[in-house]
């Protein structure tokens, strides 16, 4: 046993050295927070495919995001090889509802020839936000991809900072979420300021909306638009909920609420009570700030949308953008019945609301933003085909900055420091390196969208129409997306003028394709 006298101290020293290395490195939050233990996760991830052949779930069996989807986000965020080998493992032929995109052999746009080309592609929105209603600060968003509203409170300060810095690097908008505009939102990324029912960050001491405070907030940060939150796909008709465990001193101060108690936002706004007063408020906010103003909502009963659009058509008042959030969307915390069963999933909800605008000729005047697992290119393409102009990505951006889908966001014990206020756990999340990952992910998503647009023969994903996608009904049938949702010709596309403008914008990029020049024979 003499060997043990030397081997044991040597092993302990080696482990201590490894633990110290884990503690000091900044790349992996899990290893920083759980030295040595965190390594097990990376080991399991790397040998997972082999293990799963024999034991547990397949690549498409985990939810909300499958293993394949997460692997794609992680690899994209690290700018590693995000290709998959051997062909699809989706059961395409036997999965009713599976969307298939129809490429075009000779389209107007030519696809790039190498995987890396286009990572820096510019992908602005095809519509000008606030343009139709001539808002003073109307603008064309530089990126069709935006970071969806997730408050400081549900997310940690470093996570919000990483996302904001990532938004600055990728040139995309970052929605504050309903928790107000915190110090973590001021790292260069341009903002959509969300107004929830509690009006955090722009309320007076009695919790009433305070216009002067809103204007101060807008003046003190790069706020480009305002979003009134009516509802969220994961918990429509409920106010936001921040469990007591997550109400830190900093959050209590930012929001103006007591510490140690659940922070429950009201379920209704006090500033309006119907479509008419909502539109009055929209016009007031737009006039006072000059900013485009929109609404975010999940889709249930359609009466709200018909009444809203009737009033827009008849009175000339109106919202500049509409964010439709699907029932499959995420939340920091909500009752199971709401996350599982209330409000329509994105595709069905959006395809009901868009026609309500289109039937009143309002669809070209409104920017449509979609959310609900749209940070994955296949879902995103269907959203564009249905008429979305922009996407808001929430949990996929969380994955990009280190979330491992442990689904403990409501407990304050998030192991990666993304969705907790626990100082030890948030310490592991390094905003500087994670911001680069957020930016890589957003750029990769834009690049993939561009590649699919080119495969469909068009210059921009906003020009992919409802005829370019078919929905499989099983092995022997498929129905064009246009027929599935009863879309009329032209629905789902921007106006002719917007189409022309975006084609011109995209044509500034050198034509891509990577082939050699044609042979003399071909040239005639
Ligand atoms: C942790 C967390 C916090 C969220 N906070 C808000 C919020 O403050 N306001 C809001 O409108 N939506 C909030 N959401 C919903 C997201 O903005 C988004 O609409 C939804 O998750 C769907 O997008 P996804 O599938 O890409 O995550 C939150 C989602 C998560 C996961
Ligand atoms: S790692 Fe888990 S607890 Fe943390 S944000 Fe992701 S899902 Fe939520």
XYZ file of C-alpha atoms and ligand atoms in Angstrom:
563
model
C 0.000 0.000 0.000
C 3.041 2.209 -0.229
C 1.875 3.420 -3.612
C -1.326 4.766 -2.019
C 0.670 7.029 0.270
C 1.902 8.893 -2.814
C -1.023 8.405 -5.150
C -3.762 9.763 -2.878
C -2.106 13.142 -2.138
C -1.187 13.434 -5.819
C -4.793 12.820 -6.856
C -6.069 15.293 -4.270
C -3.598 17.918 -5.502
C -4.623 17.318 -9.095
C -8.301 17.619 -8.210
C -7.653 20.791 -6.208
C -5.779 22.249 -9.167
C -8.647 21.345 -11.482
C -11.170 22.855 -9.063
C -9.134 26.070 -8.844
C -8.984 26.213 -12.617
C -12.759 25.770 -12.830
C -13.314 28.502 -10.272
C -11.105 30.996 -12.059
C -12.084 30.423 -15.704
C -14.898 32.566 -17.154
C -16.045 30.580 -20.134
C -18.327 28.030 -18.463
C -20.719 29.297 -15.783
C -21.508 25.765 -14.597
C -17.854 24.912 -13.946
C -17.328 28.274 -12.248
C -20.336 27.746 -9.984
C -19.825 24.012 -9.407
C -16.090 23.291 -9.709
C -15.394 19.657 -10.765
C -19.077 18.681 -10.577
C -19.867 20.950 -13.522
C -17.414 18.970 -15.658
C -19.657 15.938 -15.482
C -22.257 17.764 -17.518
C -19.838 18.564 -20.309
C -18.546 14.997 -20.289
C -22.081 13.608 -20.488
C -22.892 16.037 -23.269
C -19.907 14.931 -25.314
C -20.568 11.189 -24.962
C -24.357 11.671 -24.891
C -25.065 10.544 -28.460
C -23.336 7.204 -27.882
C -24.958 6.703 -24.475
C -28.416 7.549 -25.753
C -28.194 4.846 -28.386
C -28.458 2.408 -25.482
C -30.227 4.128 -22.607
C -32.279 7.285 -22.606
C -34.096 9.801 -24.790
C -33.480 10.450 -28.496
C -32.307 13.686 -30.087
C -35.854 14.944 -30.532
C -37.398 13.903 -27.270
C -36.625 16.662 -24.810
C -38.783 19.724 -24.314
C -39.270 22.654 -24.609
C -36.156 22.469 -26.769
C -34.954 19.139 -28.125
C -31.383 18.064 -27.766
C -30.777 18.760 -31.456
C -32.237 22.276 -31.165
C -30.116 23.070 -28.137
C -27.041 21.631 -29.762
C -27.657 23.891 -32.759
C -27.988 26.969 -30.509
C -24.923 26.083 -28.403
C -22.741 25.424 -31.447
C -23.970 28.600 -33.172
C -23.306 30.660 -30.049
C -19.752 29.347 -29.853
C -19.366 29.706 -33.595
C -18.483 26.062 -33.825
C -19.518 23.584 -36.490
C -23.335 23.581 -36.215
C -23.872 21.104 -39.030
C -25.469 17.688 -38.468
C -24.238 14.487 -40.094
C -25.889 11.490 -41.756
C -29.195 13.162 -42.601
C -32.263 14.130 -40.599
C -33.414 12.062 -37.653
C -36.840 13.718 -37.744
C -39.622 11.379 -38.768
C -40.583 13.653 -41.654
C -42.811 11.297 -43.589
C -44.836 10.202 -40.580
C -45.246 13.513 -38.749
C -48.492 15.305 -39.690
C -48.069 19.078 -39.451
C -44.391 18.946 -40.429
C -43.549 22.063 -42.497
C -41.447 21.698 -45.624
C -39.874 24.674 -47.386
C -39.897 24.544 -51.170
C -36.622 25.669 -52.706
C -36.489 27.108 -56.211
C -34.011 25.918 -58.828
C -33.573 29.239 -60.638
C -34.617 31.994 -58.265
C -33.782 35.709 -58.257
C -31.255 35.384 -55.426
C -28.207 33.133 -55.558
C -27.256 31.217 -52.414
C -23.796 31.650 -50.929
C -21.449 28.750 -51.490
C -19.582 28.389 -48.205
C -20.950 27.971 -44.702
C -19.101 30.946 -43.280
C -20.144 33.502 -45.908
C -22.896 35.700 -44.642
C -22.218 35.411 -40.915
C -22.047 39.176 -40.893
C -24.988 39.547 -43.251
C -27.086 42.656 -42.802
C -30.711 41.692 -42.380
C -32.868 44.758 -41.736
C -36.644 44.648 -41.389
C -38.635 44.947 -44.594
C -40.898 47.606 -43.041
C -40.144 50.914 -41.330
C -41.292 50.810 -37.701
C -43.678 53.703 -37.157
C -43.339 54.739 -40.824
C -46.969 54.239 -41.805
C -48.180 56.430 -38.945
C -45.376 58.958 -39.442
C -44.064 58.786 -35.876
C -41.325 61.327 -35.241
C -38.742 58.654 -34.457
C -39.837 56.070 -37.011
C -36.938 53.882 -38.130
C -36.056 50.717 -40.016
C -34.814 48.124 -37.485
C -31.353 46.955 -38.512
C -32.108 43.347 -37.606
C -35.195 41.190 -38.174
C -34.157 39.256 -35.070
C -34.717 40.950 -31.693
C -34.191 39.766 -28.120
C -37.573 39.177 -26.508
C -38.716 40.830 -23.282
C -37.307 39.092 -20.215
C -37.126 41.292 -17.142
C -34.255 42.016 -14.840
C -35.708 40.090 -11.926
C -36.675 36.951 -13.759
C -33.179 37.087 -15.309
C -30.047 37.968 -13.353
C -28.250 41.283 -13.809
C -25.262 39.649 -15.575
C -27.640 37.764 -17.908
C -29.451 40.979 -18.867
C -26.103 42.691 -19.345
C -24.827 39.838 -21.548
C -27.953 40.058 -23.705
C -27.769 43.841 -23.961
C -24.100 43.808 -24.931
C -24.825 40.970 -27.343
C -27.605 43.061 -28.897
C -25.127 45.915 -29.342
C -22.588 43.634 -31.046
C -25.207 42.023 -33.297
C -27.002 45.328 -33.981
C -30.401 44.109 -32.841
C -33.069 45.492 -30.533
C -33.340 44.270 -26.946
C -36.744 44.317 -25.226
C -36.522 45.215 -21.516
C -39.419 42.998 -20.399
C -41.936 44.337 -17.933
C -39.506 44.750 -15.008
C -38.376 48.218 -16.091
C -35.151 49.635 -17.467
C -32.278 48.673 -15.165
C -28.577 49.528 -15.115
C -27.955 46.173 -16.814
C -29.878 47.377 -19.876
C -27.432 50.226 -20.440
C -24.555 48.510 -22.191
C -25.004 49.776 -25.707
C -27.865 47.654 -27.027
C -30.842 49.619 -28.348
C -34.064 48.995 -26.498
C -37.753 48.384 -26.801
C -39.132 49.540 -23.459
C -41.959 47.317 -22.309
C -44.841 48.669 -20.228
C -46.537 45.966 -18.189
C -49.502 46.362 -15.889
C -47.319 47.439 -12.945
C -45.537 50.159 -14.981
C -42.211 49.338 -13.292
C -39.700 52.085 -13.851
C -42.353 54.648 -14.801
C -44.786 54.597 -11.911
C -45.359 56.934 -9.004
C -45.253 56.050 -5.318
C -48.795 54.703 -5.437
C -48.050 52.447 -8.393
C -49.837 54.687 -10.933
C -48.399 55.224 -14.425
C -46.276 58.379 -14.508
C -45.743 59.915 -17.957
C -42.936 62.205 -16.769
C -40.978 59.206 -15.456
C -41.504 57.382 -18.723
C -40.120 60.355 -20.631
C -37.117 60.470 -18.283
C -36.461 56.774 -18.865
C -36.705 57.263 -22.639
C -34.399 60.279 -22.539
C -31.786 58.458 -20.444
C -31.308 55.346 -22.605
C -31.332 54.319 -26.283
C -35.050 53.474 -26.310
C -36.299 53.097 -29.916
C -39.874 51.893 -29.327
C -42.468 51.236 -26.627
C -44.336 47.964 -26.227
C -47.516 47.729 -24.171
C -47.753 44.226 -22.800
C -51.350 42.993 -22.895
C -50.522 39.349 -22.380
C -47.839 36.703 -22.693
C -48.323 33.317 -24.354
C -47.255 31.333 -21.299
C -49.671 33.056 -18.909
C -52.338 35.183 -20.601
C -54.696 37.080 -18.302
C -52.210 36.842 -15.433
C -49.903 39.601 -14.299
C -46.170 38.977 -14.078
C -45.008 36.992 -11.074
C -41.627 37.348 -9.447
C -41.385 34.834 -6.577
C -40.250 36.282 -3.208
C -37.003 34.308 -3.396
C -35.944 36.407 -6.372
C -36.890 39.839 -5.014
C -33.395 41.006 -4.075
C -32.645 44.425 -2.574
C -31.537 45.656 -5.996
C -34.736 44.522 -7.676
C -36.890 45.905 -4.896
C -35.158 49.262 -5.386
C -35.424 49.160 -9.204
C -39.112 48.309 -9.132
C -40.107 50.257 -6.022
C -41.517 47.215 -4.189
C -40.942 45.546 -0.769
C -38.307 42.821 -0.440
C -39.089 39.230 0.532
C -42.643 39.153 -0.803
C -43.948 37.765 -4.121
C -44.059 40.595 -6.628
C -47.350 40.086 -8.462
C -48.238 42.536 -11.229
C -51.938 43.312 -11.670
C -53.726 41.276 -14.320
C -55.138 44.406 -16.034
C -53.851 47.833 -17.041
C -55.176 50.842 -15.154
C -54.586 53.260 -18.053
C -57.157 51.695 -20.399
C -60.042 49.286 -20.188
C -61.101 48.652 -23.806
C -59.823 48.985 -27.383
C -60.923 52.590 -27.646
C -59.055 53.750 -24.548
C -56.092 51.533 -25.488
C -55.770 53.353 -28.820
C -56.039 56.719 -27.038
C -53.166 55.684 -24.790
C -51.098 54.467 -27.742
C -51.539 57.835 -29.470
C -50.719 59.712 -26.270
C -47.471 57.766 -25.743
C -46.477 58.185 -29.388
C -47.206 61.918 -29.336
C -45.364 62.492 -26.045
C -42.255 60.454 -26.882
C -42.224 60.465 -30.698
C -41.553 56.709 -30.566
C -43.337 53.911 -32.401
C -45.744 52.176 -30.012
C -46.912 48.566 -30.216
C -48.706 45.887 -28.267
C -47.690 42.368 -27.243
C -50.383 39.782 -26.890
C -51.159 36.091 -26.894
C -54.139 34.959 -28.980
C -57.373 33.609 -27.543
C -60.796 34.994 -28.368
C -60.709 37.063 -31.576
C -63.217 39.778 -30.533
C -60.402 41.980 -29.227
C -58.653 41.930 -32.616
C -61.752 42.656 -34.702
C -62.709 45.547 -32.446
C -59.164 46.930 -32.433
C -58.823 46.792 -36.225
C -62.327 48.206 -36.822
C -61.339 51.193 -34.687
C -57.976 51.546 -36.419
C -59.677 51.558 -39.805
C -62.497 53.908 -38.790
C -60.719 56.400 -36.526
C -57.192 56.669 -37.931
C -55.614 55.838 -34.579
C -53.418 52.774 -34.464
C -50.585 50.670 -33.176
C -47.277 50.651 -35.048
C -46.431 47.058 -34.288
C -48.048 43.927 -32.970
C -46.085 41.199 -31.204
C -47.909 37.881 -31.205
C -46.661 35.490 -28.549
C -47.463 31.778 -28.827
C -48.830 29.624 -26.018
C -45.658 27.520 -26.290
C -43.670 30.585 -25.181
C -41.605 30.793 -22.023
C -41.974 32.500 -18.664
C -40.008 32.974 -15.480
C -42.858 31.489 -13.423
C -46.513 30.621 -14.078
C -49.205 28.099 -13.073
C -49.024 24.833 -15.053
C -52.544 25.086 -16.426
C -51.638 28.431 -18.034
C -48.316 27.356 -19.514
C -49.870 24.135 -20.820
C -53.363 25.032 -21.923
C -54.274 28.724 -22.187
C -53.835 30.651 -25.515
C -53.128 29.365 -29.001
C -49.723 28.207 -30.153
C -47.880 30.771 -32.282
C -48.663 29.469 -35.759
C -52.399 29.144 -35.233
C -52.698 32.351 -33.207
C -50.774 34.440 -35.715
C -52.634 32.955 -38.684
C -55.920 34.052 -37.111
C -54.842 37.579 -36.228
C -53.019 38.498 -39.458
C -56.140 38.024 -41.649
C -58.139 40.304 -39.322
C -55.690 43.104 -40.161
C -55.459 42.100 -43.831
C -59.237 42.076 -44.345
C -59.237 45.748 -43.276
C -56.191 46.620 -45.405
C -54.114 47.354 -42.311
C -51.555 44.549 -42.677
C -49.072 46.611 -44.665
C -49.154 49.448 -42.142
C -48.265 47.361 -39.115
C -44.971 45.630 -38.311
C -45.684 42.083 -37.130
C -43.292 40.526 -34.620
C -43.619 36.842 -33.791
C -42.457 34.936 -30.735
C -42.745 31.383 -29.454
C -39.769 29.165 -30.283
C -39.034 31.250 -33.375
C -35.324 31.439 -32.614
C -34.985 28.204 -34.596
C -34.692 28.761 -38.349
C -37.364 26.247 -39.423
C -40.024 27.783 -37.168
C -38.864 31.276 -38.124
C -39.294 30.650 -41.849
C -42.914 29.569 -41.354
C -43.470 32.739 -39.305
C -42.114 34.896 -42.136
C -44.265 33.024 -44.660
C -47.332 33.800 -42.555
C -46.550 37.526 -42.506
C -44.133 38.157 -39.664
C -41.699 40.983 -40.320
C -39.513 40.399 -37.273
C -38.866 37.780 -34.602
C -38.433 38.069 -30.848
C -36.279 35.295 -29.384
C -36.359 34.591 -25.658
C -35.243 31.217 -24.358
C -33.014 30.506 -27.354
C -31.036 33.628 -26.410
C -30.912 32.300 -22.826
C -29.492 29.025 -24.155
C -26.881 31.015 -26.057
C -25.638 32.605 -22.835
C -25.400 29.327 -20.952
C -28.890 28.118 -19.928
C -28.949 24.309 -19.840
C -32.754 23.938 -19.684
C -32.737 22.848 -16.035
C -36.207 24.509 -15.771
C -35.662 25.938 -12.300
C -36.134 29.572 -13.332
C -38.902 30.012 -10.727
C -36.843 28.757 -7.755
C -33.852 31.120 -7.655
C -31.514 28.140 -7.933
C -30.648 28.400 -11.639
C -27.292 26.589 -11.802
C -25.929 28.704 -14.653
C -26.635 32.122 -13.150
C -29.050 33.070 -15.956
C -32.328 33.176 -14.045
C -31.430 33.749 -10.408
C -30.570 36.582 -8.071
C -28.310 34.383 -5.929
C -24.951 36.164 -5.873
C -22.859 32.965 -5.828
C -24.656 31.600 -8.879
C -24.717 34.842 -10.891
C -20.993 35.257 -10.260
C -20.414 32.355 -12.650
C -21.931 34.199 -15.600
C -19.377 36.421 -17.277
C -21.304 39.077 -19.252
C -18.383 39.909 -21.531
C -17.824 36.420 -22.936
C -21.512 35.503 -22.934
C -22.396 38.658 -24.864
C -20.195 37.424 -27.699
C -22.083 34.133 -27.652
C -25.450 35.900 -27.749
C -24.226 37.915 -30.738
C -22.862 34.843 -32.557
C -26.180 33.077 -32.081
C -28.195 36.016 -33.440
C -25.864 36.417 -36.404
C -26.029 32.696 -37.183
C -29.818 32.740 -37.055
C -29.869 35.692 -39.458
C -27.415 33.936 -41.739
C -29.510 30.760 -41.815
C -32.644 32.790 -42.548
C -30.825 34.474 -45.402
C -29.659 31.144 -46.776
C -33.200 29.773 -46.758
C -34.498 32.949 -48.427
C -31.909 32.528 -51.166
C -32.778 28.847 -51.519
C -36.362 30.002 -52.089
C -35.045 32.419 -54.718
C -35.767 35.670 -52.856
C -33.537 38.386 -51.427
C -34.940 38.549 -47.899
C -36.844 36.162 -45.597
C -39.717 38.659 -45.480
C -40.286 37.874 -49.163
C -40.883 34.177 -48.534
C -44.616 33.774 -49.014
C -47.217 31.269 -47.900
C -46.859 29.315 -51.172
C -43.234 28.510 -50.400
C -44.147 26.249 -47.482
C -46.197 23.067 -47.440
C -47.530 21.262 -44.414
C -47.248 17.499 -44.571
C -50.289 15.455 -43.645
C -48.322 12.245 -43.288
C -46.576 10.179 -45.929
C -48.890 10.781 -48.850
C -50.336 14.287 -48.583
C -49.225 17.893 -48.245
C -51.135 21.180 -48.250
C -49.715 24.615 -49.109
C -49.509 26.852 -46.041
C -51.727 29.377 -47.868
C -54.534 26.813 -48.079
C -54.088 25.566 -44.525
C -54.818 29.041 -43.177
C -57.015 30.405 -45.999
C -54.581 33.204 -46.887
C -55.502 35.281 -49.955
C -52.881 36.013 -52.666
C -50.439 38.683 -51.477
C -51.134 38.120 -47.797
C -48.016 37.570 -45.740
C -45.889 39.943 -47.833
C -44.956 43.595 -47.251
C -46.431 46.251 -49.598
C -45.071 46.562 -53.151
C -43.146 49.707 -52.147
C -41.616 47.983 -49.095
C -40.696 44.957 -51.191
C -38.928 47.148 -53.730
C -37.071 49.028 -50.985
C -35.871 45.882 -49.237
C -34.758 44.249 -52.486
C -32.684 47.358 -53.189
C -31.215 47.265 -49.677
C -30.284 43.614 -49.955
C -28.868 43.995 -53.453
C -26.157 46.293 -52.100
C -24.428 43.115 -50.915
C -22.215 41.589 -53.637
C -23.946 38.735 -55.446
C -22.934 35.457 -53.863
C -22.741 32.025 -55.323
C -19.090 31.212 -55.451
C -19.056 29.620 -58.877
C -16.335 30.241 -61.443
C -17.266 32.509 -64.396
C -19.255 30.770 -67.159
C -17.281 28.941 -69.868
C -16.970 30.594 -73.311
C -19.495 28.076 -74.694
C -22.085 29.076 -72.118
C -21.462 32.736 -72.825
C -22.220 32.041 -76.467
C -37.423 33.945 -17.954
C -38.429 34.593 -18.842
C -38.910 35.854 -18.525
C -39.855 36.480 -19.352
N -40.289 37.749 -19.050
C -41.149 38.366 -19.894
C -41.524 39.718 -19.677
O -41.085 40.384 -18.743
N -42.373 40.276 -20.561
C -42.855 39.597 -21.652
O -43.620 40.151 -22.437
N -42.503 38.318 -21.884
C -41.652 37.700 -21.044
N -41.243 36.430 -21.323
C -41.725 35.776 -22.574
C -40.729 35.962 -23.718
O -40.507 37.329 -23.975
C -41.228 35.323 -25.027
O -42.390 35.978 -25.449
C -41.536 33.850 -24.912
O -40.628 33.171 -24.087
C -41.545 33.183 -26.294
O -40.300 33.246 -26.904
P -39.253 32.004 -26.859
O -40.001 30.790 -27.221
O -38.221 32.397 -27.879
O -38.727 31.933 -25.488
C -40.327 35.797 -20.508
C -39.835 34.520 -20.813
C -38.894 33.916 -20.000
C -38.371 32.562 -20.377
S -30.498 26.821 -16.651
Fe -32.524 26.155 -15.940
S -33.097 27.533 -14.302
Fe -31.397 28.476 -15.438
S -32.390 29.750 -16.962
Fe -32.035 27.801 -17.912
S -33.948 26.684 -17.611
Fe -33.977 28.401 -16.158
